[in-house]
Coordinates of C-alpha atoms in Angstrom, one line a residue:
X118 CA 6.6 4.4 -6.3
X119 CA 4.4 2.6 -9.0
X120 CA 5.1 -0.9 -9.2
X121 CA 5.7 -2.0 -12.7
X122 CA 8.3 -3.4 -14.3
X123 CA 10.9 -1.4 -15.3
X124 CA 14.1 -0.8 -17.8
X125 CA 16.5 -1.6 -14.2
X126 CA 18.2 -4.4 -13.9
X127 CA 17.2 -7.0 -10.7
X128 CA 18.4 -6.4 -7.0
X129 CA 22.4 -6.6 -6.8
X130 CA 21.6 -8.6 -4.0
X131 CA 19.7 -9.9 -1.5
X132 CA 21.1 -11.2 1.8
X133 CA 19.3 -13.5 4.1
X134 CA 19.7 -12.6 8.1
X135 CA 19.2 -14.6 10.3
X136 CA 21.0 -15.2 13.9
X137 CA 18.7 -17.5 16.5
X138 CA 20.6 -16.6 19.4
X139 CA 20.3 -12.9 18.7
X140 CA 16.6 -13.0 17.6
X141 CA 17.7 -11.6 14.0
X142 CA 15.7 -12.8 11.4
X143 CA 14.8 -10.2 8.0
X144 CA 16.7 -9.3 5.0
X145 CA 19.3 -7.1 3.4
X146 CA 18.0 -6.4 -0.1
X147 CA 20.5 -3.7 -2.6
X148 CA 18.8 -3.1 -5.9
X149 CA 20.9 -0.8 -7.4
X150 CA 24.7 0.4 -6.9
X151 CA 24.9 2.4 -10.0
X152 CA 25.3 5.6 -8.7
X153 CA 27.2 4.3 -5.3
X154 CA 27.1 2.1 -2.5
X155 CA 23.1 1.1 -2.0
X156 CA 22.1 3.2 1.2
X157 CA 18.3 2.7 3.4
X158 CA 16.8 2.6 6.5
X159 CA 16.6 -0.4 8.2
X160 CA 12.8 -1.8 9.5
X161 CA 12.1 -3.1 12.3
X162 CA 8.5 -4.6 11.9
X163 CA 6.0 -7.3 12.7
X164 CA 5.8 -9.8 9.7
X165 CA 3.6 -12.6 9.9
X166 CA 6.0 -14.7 7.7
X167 CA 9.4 -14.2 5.7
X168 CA 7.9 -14.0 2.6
X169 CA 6.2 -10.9 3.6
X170 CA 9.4 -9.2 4.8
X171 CA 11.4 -10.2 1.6
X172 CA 8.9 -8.8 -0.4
X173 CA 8.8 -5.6 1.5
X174 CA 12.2 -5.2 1.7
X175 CA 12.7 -5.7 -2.2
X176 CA 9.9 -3.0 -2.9
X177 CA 11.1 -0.5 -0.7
X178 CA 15.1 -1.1 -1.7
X179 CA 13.9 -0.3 -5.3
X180 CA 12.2 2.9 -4.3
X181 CA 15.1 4.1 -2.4
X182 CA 17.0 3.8 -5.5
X183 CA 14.8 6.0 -7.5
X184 CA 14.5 8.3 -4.1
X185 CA 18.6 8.7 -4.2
X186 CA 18.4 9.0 -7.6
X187 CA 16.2 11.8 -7.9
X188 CA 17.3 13.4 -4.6
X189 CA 20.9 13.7 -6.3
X190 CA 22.5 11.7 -3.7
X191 CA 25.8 9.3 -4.9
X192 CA 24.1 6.6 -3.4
X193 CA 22.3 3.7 -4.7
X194 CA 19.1 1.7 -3.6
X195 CA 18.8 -0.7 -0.5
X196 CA 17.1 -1.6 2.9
X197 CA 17.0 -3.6 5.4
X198 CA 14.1 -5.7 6.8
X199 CA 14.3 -7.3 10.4
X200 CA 11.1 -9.3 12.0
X201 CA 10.4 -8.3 15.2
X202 CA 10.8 -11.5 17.9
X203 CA 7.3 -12.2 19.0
X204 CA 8.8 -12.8 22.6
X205 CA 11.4 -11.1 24.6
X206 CA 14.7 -10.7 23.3
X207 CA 17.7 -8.6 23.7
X208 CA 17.5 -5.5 21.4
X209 CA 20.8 -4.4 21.9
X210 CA 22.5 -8.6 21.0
X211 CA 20.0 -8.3 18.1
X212 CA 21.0 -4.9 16.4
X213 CA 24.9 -5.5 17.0
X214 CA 24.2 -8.7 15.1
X215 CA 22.6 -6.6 12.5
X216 CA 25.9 -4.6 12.5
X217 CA 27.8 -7.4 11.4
X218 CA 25.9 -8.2 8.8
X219 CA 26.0 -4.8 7.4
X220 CA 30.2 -4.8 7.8
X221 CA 30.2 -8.1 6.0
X222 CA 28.9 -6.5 3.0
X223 CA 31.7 -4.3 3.0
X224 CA 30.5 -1.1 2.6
X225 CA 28.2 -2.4 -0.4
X226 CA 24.7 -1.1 1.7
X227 CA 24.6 1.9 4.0
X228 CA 21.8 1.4 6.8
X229 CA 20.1 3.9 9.2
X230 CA 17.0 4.1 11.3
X231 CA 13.5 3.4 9.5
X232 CA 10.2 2.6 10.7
X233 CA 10.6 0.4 14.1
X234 CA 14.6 2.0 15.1
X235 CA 15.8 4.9 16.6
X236 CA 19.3 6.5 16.6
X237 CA 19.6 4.0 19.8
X238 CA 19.7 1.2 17.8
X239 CA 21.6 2.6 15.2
X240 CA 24.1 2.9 18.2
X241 CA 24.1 -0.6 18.3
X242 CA 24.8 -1.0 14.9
X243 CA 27.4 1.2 15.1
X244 CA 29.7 -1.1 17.8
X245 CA 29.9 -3.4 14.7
X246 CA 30.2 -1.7 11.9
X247 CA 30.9 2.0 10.4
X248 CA 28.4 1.5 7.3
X249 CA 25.8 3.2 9.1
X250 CA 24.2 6.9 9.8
X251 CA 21.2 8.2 11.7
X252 CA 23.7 8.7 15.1
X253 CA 23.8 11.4 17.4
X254 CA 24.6 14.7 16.2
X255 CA 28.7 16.5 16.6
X256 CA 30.1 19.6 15.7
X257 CA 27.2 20.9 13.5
X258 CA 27.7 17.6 11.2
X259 CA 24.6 16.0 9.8
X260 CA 23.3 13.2 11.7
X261 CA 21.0 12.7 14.5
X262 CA 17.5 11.5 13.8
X263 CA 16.5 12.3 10.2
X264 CA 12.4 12.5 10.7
X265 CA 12.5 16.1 11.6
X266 CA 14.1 16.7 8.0
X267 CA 11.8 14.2 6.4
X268 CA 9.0 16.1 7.8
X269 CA 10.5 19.6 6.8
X270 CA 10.8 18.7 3.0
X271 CA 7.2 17.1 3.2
X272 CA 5.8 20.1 4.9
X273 CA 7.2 22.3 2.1
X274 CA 6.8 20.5 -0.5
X275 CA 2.9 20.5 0.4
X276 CA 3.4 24.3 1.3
X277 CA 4.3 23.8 -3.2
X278 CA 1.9 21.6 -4.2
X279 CA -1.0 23.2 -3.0
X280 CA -0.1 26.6 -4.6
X281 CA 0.2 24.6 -8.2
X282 CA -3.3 22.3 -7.6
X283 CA -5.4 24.4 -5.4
X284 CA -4.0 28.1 -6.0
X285 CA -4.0 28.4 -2.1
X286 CA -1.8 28.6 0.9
X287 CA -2.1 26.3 3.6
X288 CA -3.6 28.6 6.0
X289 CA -7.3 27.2 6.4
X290 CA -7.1 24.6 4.6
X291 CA -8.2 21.2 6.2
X292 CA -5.7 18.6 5.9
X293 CA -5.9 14.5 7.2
X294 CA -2.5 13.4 8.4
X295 CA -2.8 9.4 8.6
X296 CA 0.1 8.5 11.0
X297 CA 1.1 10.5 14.0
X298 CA 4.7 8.7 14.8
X299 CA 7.4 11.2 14.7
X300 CA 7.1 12.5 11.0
X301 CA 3.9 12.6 11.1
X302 CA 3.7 14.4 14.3
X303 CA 6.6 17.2 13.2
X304 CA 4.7 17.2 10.1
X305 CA 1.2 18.1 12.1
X306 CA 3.2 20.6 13.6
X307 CA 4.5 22.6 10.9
X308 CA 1.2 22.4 9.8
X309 CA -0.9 24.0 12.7
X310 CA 1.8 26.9 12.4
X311 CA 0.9 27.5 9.5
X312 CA -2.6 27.8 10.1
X313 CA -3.8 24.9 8.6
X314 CA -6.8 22.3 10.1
X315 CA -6.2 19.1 11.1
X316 CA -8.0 15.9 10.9
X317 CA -5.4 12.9 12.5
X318 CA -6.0 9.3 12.7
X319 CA -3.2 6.8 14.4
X320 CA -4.0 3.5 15.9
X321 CA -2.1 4.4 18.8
X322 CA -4.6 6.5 21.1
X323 CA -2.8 8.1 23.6
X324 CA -0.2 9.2 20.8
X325 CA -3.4 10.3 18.4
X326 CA -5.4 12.2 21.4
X327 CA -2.4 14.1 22.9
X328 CA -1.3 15.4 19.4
X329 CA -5.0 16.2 18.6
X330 CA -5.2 18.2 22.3
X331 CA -2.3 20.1 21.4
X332 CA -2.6 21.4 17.9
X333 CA -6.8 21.5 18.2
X334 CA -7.0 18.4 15.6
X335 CA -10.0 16.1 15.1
X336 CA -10.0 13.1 15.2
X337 CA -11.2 9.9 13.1
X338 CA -10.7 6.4 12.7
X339 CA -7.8 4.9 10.4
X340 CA -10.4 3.5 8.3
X341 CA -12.4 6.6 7.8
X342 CA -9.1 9.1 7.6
X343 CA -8.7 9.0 3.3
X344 CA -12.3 9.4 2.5
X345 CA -12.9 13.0 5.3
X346 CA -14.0 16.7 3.8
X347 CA -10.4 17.3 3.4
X348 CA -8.5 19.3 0.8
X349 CA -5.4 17.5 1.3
X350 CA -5.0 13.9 2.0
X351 CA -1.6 13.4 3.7
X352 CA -0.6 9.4 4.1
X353 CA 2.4 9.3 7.2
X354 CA 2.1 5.6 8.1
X355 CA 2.9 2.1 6.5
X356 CA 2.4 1.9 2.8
X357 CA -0.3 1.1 0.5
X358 CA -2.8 3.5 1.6
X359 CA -4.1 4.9 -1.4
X360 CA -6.1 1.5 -3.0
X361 CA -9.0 2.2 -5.7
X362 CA -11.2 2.0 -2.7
X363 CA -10.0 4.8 -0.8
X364 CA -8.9 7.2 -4.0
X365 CA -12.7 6.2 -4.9
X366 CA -13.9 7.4 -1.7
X367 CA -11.5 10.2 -1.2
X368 CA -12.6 14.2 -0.9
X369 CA -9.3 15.9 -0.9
X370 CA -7.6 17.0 -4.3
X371 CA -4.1 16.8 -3.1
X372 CA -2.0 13.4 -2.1
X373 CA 1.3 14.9 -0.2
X374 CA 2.8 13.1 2.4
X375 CA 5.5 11.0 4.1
X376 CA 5.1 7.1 3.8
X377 CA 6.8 5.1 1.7
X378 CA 5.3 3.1 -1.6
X379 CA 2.0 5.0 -1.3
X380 CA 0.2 3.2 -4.2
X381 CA -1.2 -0.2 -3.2
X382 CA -1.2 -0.8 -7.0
X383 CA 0.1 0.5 -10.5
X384 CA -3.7 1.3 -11.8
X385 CA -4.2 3.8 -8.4
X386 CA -1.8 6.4 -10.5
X387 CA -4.2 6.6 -13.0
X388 CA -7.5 6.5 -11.1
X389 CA -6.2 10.0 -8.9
X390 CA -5.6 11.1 -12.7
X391 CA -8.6 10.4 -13.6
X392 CA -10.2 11.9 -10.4
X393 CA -8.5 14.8 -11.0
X394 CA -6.2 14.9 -8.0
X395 CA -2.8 15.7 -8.1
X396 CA -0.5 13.1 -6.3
X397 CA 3.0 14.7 -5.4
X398 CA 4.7 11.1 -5.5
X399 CA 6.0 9.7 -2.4
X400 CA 9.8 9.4 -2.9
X401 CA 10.3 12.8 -4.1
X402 CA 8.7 13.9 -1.4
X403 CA 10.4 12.4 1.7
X404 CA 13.5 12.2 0.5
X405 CA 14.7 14.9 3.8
X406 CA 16.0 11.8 5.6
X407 CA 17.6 10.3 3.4
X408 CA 19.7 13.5 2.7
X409 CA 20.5 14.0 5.9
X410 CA 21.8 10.3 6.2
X411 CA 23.9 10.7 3.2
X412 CA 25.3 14.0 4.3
X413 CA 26.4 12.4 7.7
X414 CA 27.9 9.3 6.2
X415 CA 29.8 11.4 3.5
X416 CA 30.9 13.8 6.3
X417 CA 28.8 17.1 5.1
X418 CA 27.5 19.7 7.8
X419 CA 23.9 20.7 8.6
X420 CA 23.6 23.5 6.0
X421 CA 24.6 21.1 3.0
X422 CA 21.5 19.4 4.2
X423 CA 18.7 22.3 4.5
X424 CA 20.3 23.3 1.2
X425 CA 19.3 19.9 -0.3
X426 CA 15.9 19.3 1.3
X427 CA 14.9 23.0 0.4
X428 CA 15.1 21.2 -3.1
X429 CA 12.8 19.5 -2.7
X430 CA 9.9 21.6 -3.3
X431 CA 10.9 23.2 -6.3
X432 CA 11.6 19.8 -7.4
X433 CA 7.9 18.3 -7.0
X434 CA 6.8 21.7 -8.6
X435 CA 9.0 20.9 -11.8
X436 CA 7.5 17.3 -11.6
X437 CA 3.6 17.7 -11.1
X438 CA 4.2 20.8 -14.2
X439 CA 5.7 18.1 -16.6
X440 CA 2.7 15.5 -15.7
X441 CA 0.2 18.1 -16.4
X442 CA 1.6 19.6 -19.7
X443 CA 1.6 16.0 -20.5
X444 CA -1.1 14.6 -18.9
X445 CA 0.0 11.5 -17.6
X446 CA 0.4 10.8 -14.0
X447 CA 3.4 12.3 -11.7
X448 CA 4.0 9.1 -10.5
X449 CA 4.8 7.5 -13.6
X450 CA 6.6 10.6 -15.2
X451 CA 8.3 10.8 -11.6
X452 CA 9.7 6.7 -12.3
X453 CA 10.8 7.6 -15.7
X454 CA 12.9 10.5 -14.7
X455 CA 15.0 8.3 -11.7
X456 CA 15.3 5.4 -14.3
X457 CA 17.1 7.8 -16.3
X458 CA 19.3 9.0 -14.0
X459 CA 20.0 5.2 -12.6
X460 CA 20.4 4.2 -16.0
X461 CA 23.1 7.4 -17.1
X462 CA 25.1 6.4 -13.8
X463 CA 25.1 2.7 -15.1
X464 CA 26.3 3.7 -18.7
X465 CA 28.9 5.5 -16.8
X466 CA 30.2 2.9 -14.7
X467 CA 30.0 0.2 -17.6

């Protein structure tokens, strides 16, 4: 999302984690509960300090609640942010511990896997409290891990996009994925079946070279991925990928993909604007996984969720049509339409 300020009120709250003896250290952070309880993944990352997590967990708490809010999900905004130990430590001691915090809160924040957990951990979670999705799969429920559905409403919502700004399928056209962990990889998937070319970076090699052998992909460095003869320009890993720098440098005409808080600042919106490429913002997006975590936590099946990620599409179609009958950027016509939805859901609970 574009950081600036907005019409929302601050977090809700902001909890401080920390448990020495189970190596949890991060943050709970719930910006909004205006349209129910606050609901995010948790992250489990390397920060060099806490001042880096807090300020990553604040950002991306406030663009889950404008991806919930958007998505039509009775949820609010939140995440969690843990530090990863720089030595050993028990994983299983230090996501129960997690749990607890989450069950303190009292059903106030709804976590799941992010970048850094898997539905293991959310296992572990899961001993201690119930205020938590992203486990194994039952009885055609929702649950399970949500990055295939993340990567299913990115895919066709880039199958959309490129039809509006390029008038083309995807067949043919040349598309760099940054980011081959498991969206990025279903994504590169979906991709290649549809005939489309791909150029990949990841800093993990062996990850990198054995999708690239399988789908026929080449390969670049991270540094080099944004700025390739590419028509599409999909970002998959951390956030802040597109800087002036790289939208400066950058080839493709279409921004489409799967990470989180794509802009590295406010002014990028308007330089792709400017550069005439279309930027399908990020939250609208990915908002698959999130669906299918609120579908298993509310108790919904698996066709209430392809239902509500086949949304998606139409949804950034609507979106990028406003911004260009307007001609302002999608990202910032994407913020105002969330804020109003946050803001209708907390005239209604006033």
């Amino acid at each position: 999302m574009v950081s600036r300020p907005t019409r929302l009120t601050p977090p809700v709250e902001c909890i401080r984690l920390f448990d020495a003896d189970a190596g949890l250290d991060g943050f709970i952070a719930i910006h909004s509960t205006a349209l129910g309880p606050g609901a995010g993944g948790c992250r489990f990352w390397t920060y060099a300090d806490t001042d880096l997590a807090l300020a990553d967990a604040l950002r991306l708490a406030e663009g889950m609640s404008y991806k919930n809010a958007l998505a039509g999900l009775p949820f609010g905004g939140a995440k969690a942010v843990l530090r990863k130990p720089a030595g050993g430590f028990d994983r299983a001691a230090l996501f129960q511990a997690f749990g607890r915090a989450v069950e303190a809160l009292g059903g106030l924040y709804v976590t799941a896997e992010d970048v850094g957990t898997s539905v293991a951990d959310m296992q572990e979670v899961a001993s201690t409290t119930r205020h938590v999705a992203g486990l194994p799969r039952a009885d055609g429920r929702a649950g399970g891990d949500p990055s295939p559905w993340t990567a299913k409403g990115v895919f066709e919502a880039m199958q959309a996009a490129a039809h509006f700004a390029l008038g083309r399928e995807l067949r043919g056209l040349i598309v760099a994925v940054q980011g081959t962990g498991n969206v990025g990889a279903d994504l590169c998937r979906r991709l290649a079946e549809a005939g489309a070319k791909l150029v990949i970076a990841d800093p993990n090699p062996a990850r990198r070279d054995r999708l690239a052998h399988i789908h026929g992909a080449t390969v670049v460095d991270v540094d080099d991925i944004a700025a390739v003869d590419a028509d599409i320009f999909a970002p998959c890993a951390l956030g802040g990928a597109l800087t002036a720098e790289t939208v400066r440098a950058m080839k493709a005409k279409l921004v489409c993909g799967a990470a989180n808080n794509q802009l590295a600042s406010p002014e990028v919106a308007d330089l792709l604007l400017a550069r005439g490429v279309v930027y399908a913002p990020d939250y609208v997006v990915n908002a698959g996984g999130i669906i299918n975590v609120s579908a298993e936590y509310l108790g919904e099946d698996e066709r209430e969720v392809g239902a509500r990620v086949c949304a998606i599409a139409p949804r950034v179609v609507a979106l990028l049509d406003r911004a260009a009958r307007e001609g302002r950027s999608p990202a910032v016509v994407a913020d105002e339409m969330a804020e109003e939805v946050i803001a209708a859901g907390q005239r209604a609970a006033a």
